[in-house]
Every structure is written in structure tokens, then in C-alpha cells.
């Protein structure tokens, strides 16, 4: 079945440091890939997505590139801020006939804490 | 445009009672998903519904759990005879009918169920 593996956390950084959160996946075919962010006490917000190989998703300074050869979708940001402190989830969605649909399969989440 | 609404936000039940969680999707969305987040874990898919139909219930426990999405009104996740292990955050997500080829899911704030 499909699965997503994220790097072990938590991750603690100083403000303006470079961030990488690793994500690898196992899936048949060509899934769509997502990063979601969850702030304390809130639901998940879609951060970025990529729907085919070599696509780069980007939003709010965060980027991730869909690498089919390494089955990875690592999240990066060049300079983190205190306000980026949250839990980050990598997820995939199955794709059939060119359409992504149905359930999301999530990684276990990575807690990011950024200190001033 | 209001987002996905869930209520109640917090629910306390004693062992053996019933819990009813409600989810109103975003306007124009006809697909609803329920996920459960156990403490210190990622989100696990439970069920995927369209109006009056269950599309995928592969993540639902076989007993005590049921879900519906009637023609009118919110989607309901029902847990009968709750046990302490049901304590978790339950998130609802909705997505529009075929928009492009990726069904992006938008999450509600969650219902935090505590079983005492």
C-alpha cells in the first residue's frame, strides 16, 4: 500500500537558519504530493503541492520538488522565522487515469520550533 | 467564503456514551473526508463520503463507528459506546467536485474528543 515517511523530529532552529524536512514515499503510479502545516490547536492548512514528477511547489518561501527517481518531496526554506513554528505533514494522494482523488496518506509529522 | 466548519470543537464523553461529530463542508464542496489524529501521531484516514454515498470506508474501525453525509445537512461521524482509546482529534476535510485533476482537500479546525 501507499506510505509516507518523514524525518524524525523535533527540529529546533534559530531564526534565519535554513530548513530541510525530508519526506519519502512509497506508492504505485504517479501520486500527487502535498505539504500541510498545523499550528497549535488548529486544523491543517495546505502549504504547497506538486502533481507530477519534477514539479516544484512553492508558497510563503517554502519549496519542495517532486523527485520520482528518489521518491522524495523534501521541504525547504532558506530563512525560517519564529512564526514558522508548527507541525509539518507530508502527504500523498493516489492518482488514477490522470486524476488524483480519495484519501490522503500522511507522514507522522515533524515538529519545528524556531527560536529568536 | 466560510471554510470547513466542525462542531463541537471540544467534546467530553464518559465511557459507554455516544459521540456525534458534525462537519459542514465548504460551499460548493460535495466530498467529505474524516481523519483521526491520535496523540503524538499523524493523521489516519477513516472514511470518504459524497452526498448520500460512502465511497471508501477502509479506515473505519469495524465496530461502533459510522458516518453519513445526507442530502441536506452536515456530515456526521458517530461513535457508539466510546472507550478511552477513542480520545483523539477528529478532522474533517472537504474537496470540490472535479476541479482540474487534483482534488485538494481543505481541513476544518477539528473536534477534540476526550473520553473519561
XYZ file of N, CA, C and O in Angstrom, chain A residues 32 34 36 38 41-44 46 49 51 89 93 98-100 102-104 106 108, chain B residues 9 33 35 37 41-43 45 48 56 58 91 101-105 107-109 112:
168
model
N -0.084 12.442 -6.336
C 0.130 13.857 -6.048
C 0.714 13.959 -4.639
O 0.386 13.152 -3.766
N 1.859 16.512 -1.249
C 1.451 17.725 -0.529
C 2.303 17.917 0.729
O 2.774 16.954 1.324
N 1.403 19.884 4.329
C 0.429 20.596 5.145
C 1.131 21.095 6.402
O 2.084 20.483 6.893
N 0.338 22.517 10.461
C -0.647 22.565 11.539
C -0.107 23.410 12.681
O 0.897 23.048 13.308
N -3.416 23.771 18.100
C -4.857 23.870 18.320
C -5.683 24.103 17.071
O -6.889 24.351 17.161
N -5.061 24.010 15.922
C -5.781 24.282 14.671
C -5.788 23.069 13.755
O -5.135 22.062 14.007
N -6.558 23.197 12.680
C -6.564 22.163 11.664
C -5.388 22.328 10.718
O -4.532 23.182 10.902
N -5.358 21.490 9.698
C -4.252 21.521 8.736
C -4.522 22.535 7.641
O -5.651 22.667 7.167
N -3.127 23.641 3.789
C -2.292 23.239 2.669
C -1.182 24.273 2.475
O -1.440 25.459 2.319
N 1.904 22.005 -3.043
C 1.628 20.714 -3.656
C 2.411 20.565 -4.952
O 2.884 21.561 -5.529
N 2.003 17.834 -8.528
C 1.159 16.780 -9.071
C 1.863 15.874 -10.070
O 1.301 14.857 -10.470
N 3.370 18.239 7.881
C 2.999 16.901 7.435
C 3.191 16.788 5.926
O 2.700 17.622 5.156
N -1.539 11.518 -2.355
C -2.883 11.157 -2.790
C -2.754 10.344 -4.062
O -2.039 10.737 -4.996
N -4.888 10.020 -14.454
C -4.637 11.458 -14.538
C -5.399 12.265 -13.519
O -5.274 13.486 -13.450
N -6.171 11.610 -12.677
C -6.951 12.314 -11.665
C -6.541 11.847 -10.280
O -6.508 10.646 -10.012
N -6.212 12.799 -9.403
C -5.944 12.465 -8.008
C -7.249 12.544 -7.240
O -8.027 13.470 -7.408
N -9.590 10.879 -3.564
C -9.632 9.994 -2.410
C -8.721 10.416 -1.279
O -8.264 11.550 -1.176
N -8.462 9.462 -0.424
C -7.825 9.714 0.850
C -6.397 10.205 0.692
O -5.694 9.874 -0.258
N -5.990 11.006 1.672
C -4.599 11.388 1.828
C -3.927 10.406 2.776
O -4.501 10.016 3.792
N -0.722 10.282 5.185
C 0.167 11.242 5.826
C 1.404 10.581 6.418
O 1.372 9.430 6.869
N 4.246 11.011 9.610
C 3.966 11.125 11.041
C 4.063 12.543 11.563
O 3.712 12.821 12.708
N -16.128 21.893 18.989
C -14.672 21.916 18.936
C -14.077 21.003 20.003
O -13.025 20.400 19.802
N -14.181 14.031 3.904
C -13.269 13.019 4.428
C -13.167 13.212 5.940
O -13.145 14.342 6.422
N -10.659 12.177 9.234
C -9.365 11.674 9.659
C -9.296 11.723 11.185
O -9.921 12.569 11.820
N -6.558 11.869 14.497
C -5.191 12.137 14.920
C -5.072 11.739 16.387
O -5.567 12.432 17.279
N 0.718 11.304 17.066
C 0.733 10.581 15.795
C 0.252 11.465 14.664
O -0.309 12.536 14.869
N 0.470 11.001 13.464
C -0.043 11.701 12.292
C -1.511 11.410 12.094
O -2.153 10.738 12.890
N -2.042 11.942 11.015
C -3.454 11.742 10.714
C -3.664 10.435 9.969
O -2.916 10.107 9.040
N -6.540 8.240 7.830
C -7.800 8.288 7.102
C -8.824 7.349 7.725
O -8.497 6.233 8.143
N -14.408 8.300 3.450
C -14.590 9.286 2.375
C -16.033 9.170 1.913
O -16.490 8.077 1.554
N -15.389 5.287 0.377
C -14.260 4.491 0.867
C -14.311 4.530 2.385
O -14.172 5.599 2.972
N -12.386 2.276 4.218
C -11.345 1.311 4.546
C -10.616 1.629 5.843
O -9.977 0.761 6.419
N -10.619 15.205 12.469
C -10.631 16.273 11.480
C -11.484 15.878 10.282
O -11.451 14.740 9.816
N -7.352 18.245 -12.019
C -7.261 16.819 -11.805
C -6.713 16.458 -10.438
O -6.332 15.342 -10.193
N -6.667 17.443 -9.555
C -6.259 17.157 -8.186
C -7.341 17.631 -7.243
O -7.724 18.791 -7.271
N -7.825 16.719 -6.455
C -8.874 17.053 -5.522
C -8.218 17.570 -4.236
O -7.978 16.825 -3.305
N -7.930 18.863 -4.179
C -7.341 19.423 -2.968
C -8.331 19.329 -1.821
O -9.524 19.568 -1.998
N -7.819 19.018 -0.667
C -8.668 18.893 0.500
C -8.418 20.046 1.458
O -7.280 20.395 1.735
N -9.188 21.499 5.283
C -9.470 20.924 6.593
C -10.202 21.884 7.516
O -9.979 23.094 7.493
N -11.054 21.306 8.343
C -11.681 22.048 9.420
C -10.772 22.111 10.636
O -9.687 21.519 10.639
N -11.201 22.823 11.689
C -10.371 23.009 12.883
C -10.305 21.780 13.778
O -9.486 21.735 14.689
N -11.946 17.849 19.271
C -11.102 17.111 20.208
C -11.988 16.371 21.188
O -12.662 16.982 22.010
